[in-house]
């Protein structure tokens, strides 16, 4: 939503690889050509932007669920549809969805799909779920109803692979050549806090 109130759409492509219980890789290409990468290997979260020539690494041992929640809540990383990465997705939906309606059987998607609309306290969302084969989401639209102008997020899901052949090297982080290492904001705050405590003793 622009200052004028007009809504402008920006596109990006995300290739997401998940290997439970602890591996995640997201390769991002934005419509303006910027590229970024996020990797979690069960020990550390690594983020890099080849366009900005920066990268950051922070320790976070644990599960993929732990890392995703930490990314969103603590590191404030924009990770649309992060809930889909959680192993607790059914429970999250059960706890958050306040209403749901079956809209229609959509015959113009490929494959045909079940169109469902639902609401939570924070967002309204629609999802199209494949009616043939595996019941995977084909499209999602999220409306942030309490934010000014009610911005929306749209996603089209393509090239699902439920039995991928994944090399361990995929989750090994390599900083972009010539990139500068910077701290995540939460790490910076913790470092400043520790220095302030030390100085106050």
PDB file of C-alpha atoms in Angstrom:
ATOM      1  CA  UNK A   1       0.000   0.000   0.000  1.00  0.00           C
ATOM      2  CA  UNK A   2       1.524   3.293  -1.151  1.00  0.00           C
ATOM      3  CA  UNK A   3       1.261   6.654   0.634  1.00  0.00           C
ATOM      4  CA  UNK A   4      -1.473   7.576  -1.865  1.00  0.00           C
ATOM      5  CA  UNK A   5      -3.489   4.501  -0.833  1.00  0.00           C
ATOM      6  CA  UNK A   6      -2.873   2.744  -4.140  1.00  0.00           C
ATOM      7  CA  UNK A   7      -1.843  -0.907  -3.954  1.00  0.00           C
ATOM      8  CA  UNK A   8       1.186  -1.989  -5.991  1.00  0.00           C
ATOM      9  CA  UNK A   9       2.097  -5.622  -6.592  1.00  0.00           C
ATOM     10  CA  UNK A  10       5.686  -6.886  -6.431  1.00  0.00           C
ATOM     11  CA  UNK A  11       6.659 -10.370  -7.585  1.00  0.00           C
ATOM     12  CA  UNK A  12       9.206 -12.903  -6.432  1.00  0.00           C
ATOM     13  CA  UNK A  13      10.031 -16.555  -6.939  1.00  0.00           C
ATOM     14  CA  UNK A  14      10.909 -18.733  -3.966  1.00  0.00           C
ATOM     15  CA  UNK A  15      12.370 -22.200  -4.329  1.00  0.00           C
ATOM     16  CA  UNK A  16      11.938 -23.937  -0.978  1.00  0.00           C
ATOM     17  CA  UNK A  17      13.593 -27.205   0.028  1.00  0.00           C
ATOM     18  CA  UNK A  18      12.590 -28.859   3.311  1.00  0.00           C
ATOM     19  CA  UNK A  19      14.255 -31.934   4.773  1.00  0.00           C
ATOM     20  CA  UNK A  20      12.809 -32.722   8.181  1.00  0.00           C
ATOM     21  CA  UNK A  21      13.509 -32.646  11.014  1.00  0.00           C
ATOM     22  CA  UNK A  22      15.964 -29.784  10.697  1.00  0.00           C
ATOM     23  CA  UNK A  23      16.985 -28.658   7.204  1.00  0.00           C
ATOM     24  CA  UNK A  24      15.603 -25.736   5.226  1.00  0.00           C
ATOM     25  CA  UNK A  25      16.774 -23.781   2.197  1.00  0.00           C
ATOM     26  CA  UNK A  26      15.016 -20.853   0.527  1.00  0.00           C
ATOM     27  CA  UNK A  27      16.342 -19.330  -2.694  1.00  0.00           C
ATOM     28  CA  UNK A  28      14.667 -16.034  -3.536  1.00  0.00           C
ATOM     29  CA  UNK A  29      14.610 -14.021  -6.745  1.00  0.00           C
ATOM     30  CA  UNK A  30      12.721 -10.711  -6.628  1.00  0.00           C
ATOM     31  CA  UNK A  31      11.084  -8.975  -9.565  1.00  0.00           C
ATOM     32  CA  UNK A  32      13.762  -6.239  -9.544  1.00  0.00           C
ATOM     33  CA  UNK A  33      16.514  -8.863  -9.912  1.00  0.00           C
ATOM     34  CA  UNK A  34      17.647  -8.979  -6.277  1.00  0.00           C
ATOM     35  CA  UNK A  35      18.622 -12.433  -5.034  1.00  0.00           C
ATOM     36  CA  UNK A  36      18.771 -13.770  -1.488  1.00  0.00           C
ATOM     37  CA  UNK A  37      19.261 -17.113   0.250  1.00  0.00           C
ATOM     38  CA  UNK A  38      18.256 -18.531   3.625  1.00  0.00           C
ATOM     39  CA  UNK A  39      19.686 -21.794   5.008  1.00  0.00           C
ATOM     40  CA  UNK A  40      19.048 -23.658   8.260  1.00  0.00           C
ATOM     41  CA  UNK A  41      21.058 -26.805   9.021  1.00  0.00           C
ATOM     42  CA  UNK A  42      19.915 -27.668  12.547  1.00  0.00           C
ATOM     43  CA  UNK A  43      22.702 -25.581  14.086  1.00  0.00           C
ATOM     44  CA  UNK A  44      22.775 -22.163  12.440  1.00  0.00           C
ATOM     45  CA  UNK A  45      20.566 -19.815  10.464  1.00  0.00           C
ATOM     46  CA  UNK A  46      22.371 -18.188   7.544  1.00  0.00           C
ATOM     47  CA  UNK A  47      21.059 -15.418   5.328  1.00  0.00           C
ATOM     48  CA  UNK A  48      22.731 -13.740   2.378  1.00  0.00           C
ATOM     49  CA  UNK A  49      21.901 -11.151  -0.250  1.00  0.00           C
ATOM     50  CA  UNK A  50      24.113 -11.324  -3.307  1.00  0.00           C
ATOM     51  CA  UNK A  51      22.653  -8.051  -4.558  1.00  0.00           C
ATOM     52  CA  UNK A  52      23.438  -6.138  -1.337  1.00  0.00           C
ATOM     53  CA  UNK A  53      26.657  -8.143  -0.830  1.00  0.00           C
ATOM     54  CA  UNK A  54      25.905  -8.911   2.826  1.00  0.00           C
ATOM     55  CA  UNK A  55      25.375 -12.038   4.916  1.00  0.00           C
ATOM     56  CA  UNK A  56      24.520 -12.921   8.510  1.00  0.00           C
ATOM     57  CA  UNK A  57      24.824 -16.088  10.597  1.00  0.00           C
ATOM     58  CA  UNK A  58      23.307 -16.772  14.009  1.00  0.00           C
ATOM     59  CA  UNK A  59      23.306 -19.967  16.119  1.00  0.00           C
ATOM     60  CA  UNK A  60      19.960 -21.715  16.628  1.00  0.00           C
ATOM     61  CA  UNK A  61      20.318 -25.405  17.462  1.00  0.00           C
ATOM     62  CA  UNK A  62      17.085 -27.364  17.421  1.00  0.00           C
ATOM     63  CA  UNK A  63      14.334 -28.388  15.043  1.00  0.00           C
ATOM     64  CA  UNK A  64      13.008 -26.774  11.888  1.00  0.00           C
ATOM     65  CA  UNK A  65       9.914 -25.691  13.831  1.00  0.00           C
ATOM     66  CA  UNK A  66      12.124 -23.893  16.361  1.00  0.00           C
ATOM     67  CA  UNK A  67      14.071 -22.164  13.597  1.00  0.00           C
ATOM     68  CA  UNK A  68      10.986 -20.995  11.686  1.00  0.00           C
ATOM     69  CA  UNK A  69       9.397 -19.495  14.800  1.00  0.00           C
ATOM     70  CA  UNK A  70      12.691 -17.814  15.721  1.00  0.00           C
ATOM     71  CA  UNK A  71      13.075 -16.401  12.202  1.00  0.00           C
ATOM     72  CA  UNK A  72       9.632 -14.823  12.232  1.00  0.00           C
ATOM     73  CA  UNK A  73       9.222 -13.734  15.855  1.00  0.00           C
ATOM     74  CA  UNK A  74      12.766 -12.823  16.906  1.00  0.00           C
ATOM     75  CA  UNK A  75      14.745 -12.122  13.747  1.00  0.00           C
ATOM     76  CA  UNK A  76      11.743 -10.453  12.035  1.00  0.00           C
ATOM     77  CA  UNK A  77      12.601 -12.155   8.747  1.00  0.00           C
ATOM     78  CA  UNK A  78       9.803 -11.843   6.195  1.00  0.00           C
ATOM     79  CA  UNK A  79       8.863 -15.448   5.493  1.00  0.00           C
ATOM     80  CA  UNK A  80       5.425 -15.591   3.870  1.00  0.00           C
ATOM     81  CA  UNK A  81       3.473 -18.777   4.549  1.00  0.00           C
ATOM     82  CA  UNK A  82       5.925 -19.750   7.291  1.00  0.00           C
ATOM     83  CA  UNK A  83       3.130 -21.730   8.941  1.00  0.00           C
ATOM     84  CA  UNK A  84       3.208 -24.207   6.047  1.00  0.00           C
ATOM     85  CA  UNK A  85       6.741 -25.181   7.095  1.00  0.00           C
ATOM     86  CA  UNK A  86       5.684 -26.195  10.607  1.00  0.00           C
ATOM     87  CA  UNK A  87       5.062 -29.849  11.487  1.00  0.00           C
ATOM     88  CA  UNK A  88       2.282 -28.534  13.748  1.00  0.00           C
ATOM     89  CA  UNK A  89       0.327 -26.976  10.841  1.00  0.00           C
ATOM     90  CA  UNK A  90      -2.954 -28.853  11.556  1.00  0.00           C
ATOM     91  CA  UNK A  91      -2.882 -27.742  15.205  1.00  0.00           C
ATOM     92  CA  UNK A  92      -1.998 -24.156  14.243  1.00  0.00           C
ATOM     93  CA  UNK A  93      -4.973 -24.008  11.878  1.00  0.00           C
ATOM     94  CA  UNK A  94      -7.296 -25.532  14.464  1.00  0.00           C
ATOM     95  CA  UNK A  95      -6.267 -22.938  17.044  1.00  0.00           C
ATOM     96  CA  UNK A  96      -6.301 -19.885  14.758  1.00  0.00           C
ATOM     97  CA  UNK A  97      -9.122 -20.366  12.248  1.00  0.00           C
ATOM     98  CA  UNK A  98     -12.350 -18.821  13.510  1.00  0.00           C
ATOM     99  CA  UNK A  99     -14.512 -19.506  10.431  1.00  0.00           C
ATOM    100  CA  UNK A 100     -14.240 -21.412   7.167  1.00  0.00           C
ATOM    101  CA  UNK A 101     -16.449 -21.806   4.098  1.00  0.00           C
ATOM    102  CA  UNK A 102     -16.353 -24.016   1.035  1.00  0.00           C
ATOM    103  CA  UNK A 103     -16.566 -21.579  -1.898  1.00  0.00           C
ATOM    104  CA  UNK A 104     -16.744 -23.844  -4.933  1.00  0.00           C
ATOM    105  CA  UNK A 105     -15.277 -26.644  -6.968  1.00  0.00           C
ATOM    106  CA  UNK A 106     -12.962 -24.685  -9.284  1.00  0.00           C
ATOM    107  CA  UNK A 107     -12.779 -26.257 -12.745  1.00  0.00           C
ATOM    108  CA  UNK A 108     -10.359 -23.777 -14.361  1.00  0.00           C
ATOM    109  CA  UNK A 109      -7.333 -24.503 -12.174  1.00  0.00           C
ATOM    110  CA  UNK A 110      -4.941 -27.257 -13.224  1.00  0.00           C
ATOM    111  CA  UNK A 111      -5.792 -29.697 -11.766  1.00  0.00           C
ATOM    112  CA  UNK A 112      -9.350 -28.798 -10.670  1.00  0.00           C
ATOM    113  CA  UNK A 113      -9.431 -27.690  -7.058  1.00  0.00           C
ATOM    114  CA  UNK A 114     -11.464 -27.104  -3.936  1.00  0.00           C
ATOM    115  CA  UNK A 115     -11.681 -23.366  -3.212  1.00  0.00           C
ATOM    116  CA  UNK A 116     -11.918 -22.656   0.523  1.00  0.00           C
ATOM    117  CA  UNK A 117     -12.142 -19.313   2.344  1.00  0.00           C
ATOM    118  CA  UNK A 118     -11.249 -18.956   6.022  1.00  0.00           C
ATOM    119  CA  UNK A 119     -10.658 -16.308   8.679  1.00  0.00           C
ATOM    120  CA  UNK A 120      -8.399 -15.833  11.681  1.00  0.00           C
ATOM    121  CA  UNK A 121      -8.246 -12.889  14.072  1.00  0.00           C
ATOM    122  CA  UNK A 122      -5.436 -11.334  12.004  1.00  0.00           C
ATOM    123  CA  UNK A 123      -6.105 -12.352   8.387  1.00  0.00           C
ATOM    124  CA  UNK A 124      -8.651 -13.578   5.892  1.00  0.00           C
ATOM    125  CA  UNK A 125      -7.314 -16.220   3.515  1.00  0.00           C
ATOM    126  CA  UNK A 126      -8.347 -18.311   0.557  1.00  0.00           C
ATOM    127  CA  UNK A 127      -6.747 -21.544  -0.534  1.00  0.00           C
ATOM    128  CA  UNK A 128      -7.220 -23.715  -3.619  1.00  0.00           C
ATOM    129  CA  UNK A 129      -6.444 -27.382  -2.914  1.00  0.00           C
ATOM    130  CA  UNK A 130      -5.898 -29.903  -5.705  1.00  0.00           C
ATOM    131  CA  UNK A 131      -8.906 -32.201  -6.106  1.00  0.00           C
ATOM    132  CA  UNK A 132      -6.877 -34.820  -7.985  1.00  0.00           C
ATOM    133  CA  UNK A 133      -3.782 -36.672  -6.785  1.00  0.00           C
ATOM    134  CA  UNK A 134      -2.161 -35.365  -3.608  1.00  0.00           C
ATOM    135  CA  UNK A 135      -4.320 -32.684  -1.944  1.00  0.00           C
ATOM    136  CA  UNK A 136      -1.659 -29.984  -2.210  1.00  0.00           C
ATOM    137  CA  UNK A 137      -2.286 -26.228  -2.219  1.00  0.00           C
ATOM    138  CA  UNK A 138      -2.211 -24.669  -5.684  1.00  0.00           C
ATOM    139  CA  UNK A 139      -2.854 -21.043  -4.716  1.00  0.00           C
ATOM    140  CA  UNK A 140      -3.198 -18.938  -1.566  1.00  0.00           C
ATOM    141  CA  UNK A 141      -4.442 -15.376  -1.089  1.00  0.00           C
ATOM    142  CA  UNK A 142      -3.991 -13.693   2.302  1.00  0.00           C
ATOM    143  CA  UNK A 143      -5.607 -10.365   3.225  1.00  0.00           C
ATOM    144  CA  UNK A 144      -4.128  -8.528   6.227  1.00  0.00           C
ATOM    145  CA  UNK A 145      -7.430  -7.043   7.320  1.00  0.00           C
ATOM    146  CA  UNK A 146      -6.171  -4.959  10.257  1.00  0.00           C
ATOM    147  CA  UNK A 147      -3.327  -3.264   8.376  1.00  0.00           C
ATOM    148  CA  UNK A 148      -3.876   0.056   6.651  1.00  0.00           C
ATOM    149  CA  UNK A 149      -5.278  -0.456   3.176  1.00  0.00           C
ATOM    150  CA  UNK A 150      -5.684  -4.203   3.761  1.00  0.00           C
ATOM    151  CA  UNK A 151      -2.641  -5.340   1.719  1.00  0.00           C
ATOM    152  CA  UNK A 152      -2.668  -8.815   0.206  1.00  0.00           C
ATOM    153  CA  UNK A 153      -0.183 -11.614  -0.364  1.00  0.00           C
ATOM    154  CA  UNK A 154      -0.725 -14.002  -3.276  1.00  0.00           C
ATOM    155  CA  UNK A 155       1.147 -17.247  -3.911  1.00  0.00           C
ATOM    156  CA  UNK A 156       1.018 -19.784  -6.728  1.00  0.00           C
ATOM    157  CA  UNK A 157       2.534 -23.184  -5.889  1.00  0.00           C
ATOM    158  CA  UNK A 158       4.355 -25.037  -8.655  1.00  0.00           C
ATOM    159  CA  UNK A 159       6.661 -28.022  -9.105  1.00  0.00           C
ATOM    160  CA  UNK A 160       5.834 -29.850  -5.884  1.00  0.00           C
ATOM    161  CA  UNK A 161       8.249 -32.748  -5.293  1.00  0.00           C
ATOM    162  CA  UNK A 162       7.332 -34.985  -2.347  1.00  0.00           C
ATOM    163  CA  UNK A 163      10.211 -37.424  -2.853  1.00  0.00           C
ATOM    164  CA  UNK A 164      13.222 -35.299  -3.786  1.00  0.00           C
ATOM    165  CA  UNK A 165      16.807 -36.499  -3.967  1.00  0.00           C
ATOM    166  CA  UNK A 166      18.579 -34.003  -1.708  1.00  0.00           C
ATOM    167  CA  UNK A 167      22.336 -33.639  -1.376  1.00  0.00           C
ATOM    168  CA  UNK A 168      23.670 -32.632   2.079  1.00  0.00           C
ATOM    169  CA  UNK A 169      25.678 -29.950   0.265  1.00  0.00           C
ATOM    170  CA  UNK A 170      22.426 -28.101  -0.396  1.00  0.00           C
ATOM    171  CA  UNK A 171      22.360 -27.010   3.256  1.00  0.00           C
ATOM    172  CA  UNK A 172      25.995 -25.900   3.437  1.00  0.00           C
ATOM    173  CA  UNK A 173      26.173 -22.115   3.501  1.00  0.00           C
ATOM    174  CA  UNK A 174      28.755 -20.309   1.366  1.00  0.00           C
ATOM    175  CA  UNK A 175      28.884 -16.491   1.675  1.00  0.00           C
ATOM    176  CA  UNK A 176      28.648 -14.597  -1.622  1.00  0.00           C
ATOM    177  CA  UNK A 177      32.056 -13.575  -2.947  1.00  0.00           C
ATOM    178  CA  UNK A 178      33.055 -10.175  -1.607  1.00  0.00           C
ATOM    179  CA  UNK A 179      30.085  -9.996   0.798  1.00  0.00           C
ATOM    180  CA  UNK A 180      30.325  -8.242   4.172  1.00  0.00           C
ATOM    181  CA  UNK A 181      29.263 -10.089   7.324  1.00  0.00           C
ATOM    182  CA  UNK A 182      26.712  -8.195   9.433  1.00  0.00           C
ATOM    183  CA  UNK A 183      24.836  -9.213  12.617  1.00  0.00           C
ATOM    184  CA  UNK A 184      21.155  -9.999  12.783  1.00  0.00           C
ATOM    185  CA  UNK A 185      19.423  -7.190  14.678  1.00  0.00           C
ATOM    186  CA  UNK A 186      18.544  -9.470  17.595  1.00  0.00           C
ATOM    187  CA  UNK A 187      22.219 -10.464  17.946  1.00  0.00           C
ATOM    188  CA  UNK A 188      23.191  -6.794  17.930  1.00  0.00           C
ATOM    189  CA  UNK A 189      20.649  -5.990  20.652  1.00  0.00           C
ATOM    190  CA  UNK A 190      21.878  -8.884  22.787  1.00  0.00           C
ATOM    191  CA  UNK A 191      25.497  -7.776  22.386  1.00  0.00           C
ATOM    192  CA  UNK A 192      24.651  -4.208  23.379  1.00  0.00           C
ATOM    193  CA  UNK A 193      22.641  -5.488  26.339  1.00  0.00           C
ATOM    194  CA  UNK A 194      25.532  -7.637  27.522  1.00  0.00           C
ATOM    195  CA  UNK A 195      27.941  -4.687  27.263  1.00  0.00           C
ATOM    196  CA  UNK A 196      25.551  -2.480  29.191  1.00  0.00           C
ATOM    197  CA  UNK A 197      25.215  -5.085  31.938  1.00  0.00           C
ATOM    198  CA  UNK A 198      28.963  -5.498  32.108  1.00  0.00           C
ATOM    199  CA  UNK A 199      29.463  -1.741  32.266  1.00  0.00           C
ATOM    200  CA  UNK A 200      26.926  -1.423  35.053  1.00  0.00           C
ATOM    201  CA  UNK A 201      28.660  -3.894  37.378  1.00  0.00           C
TER     202      UNK A 201
END
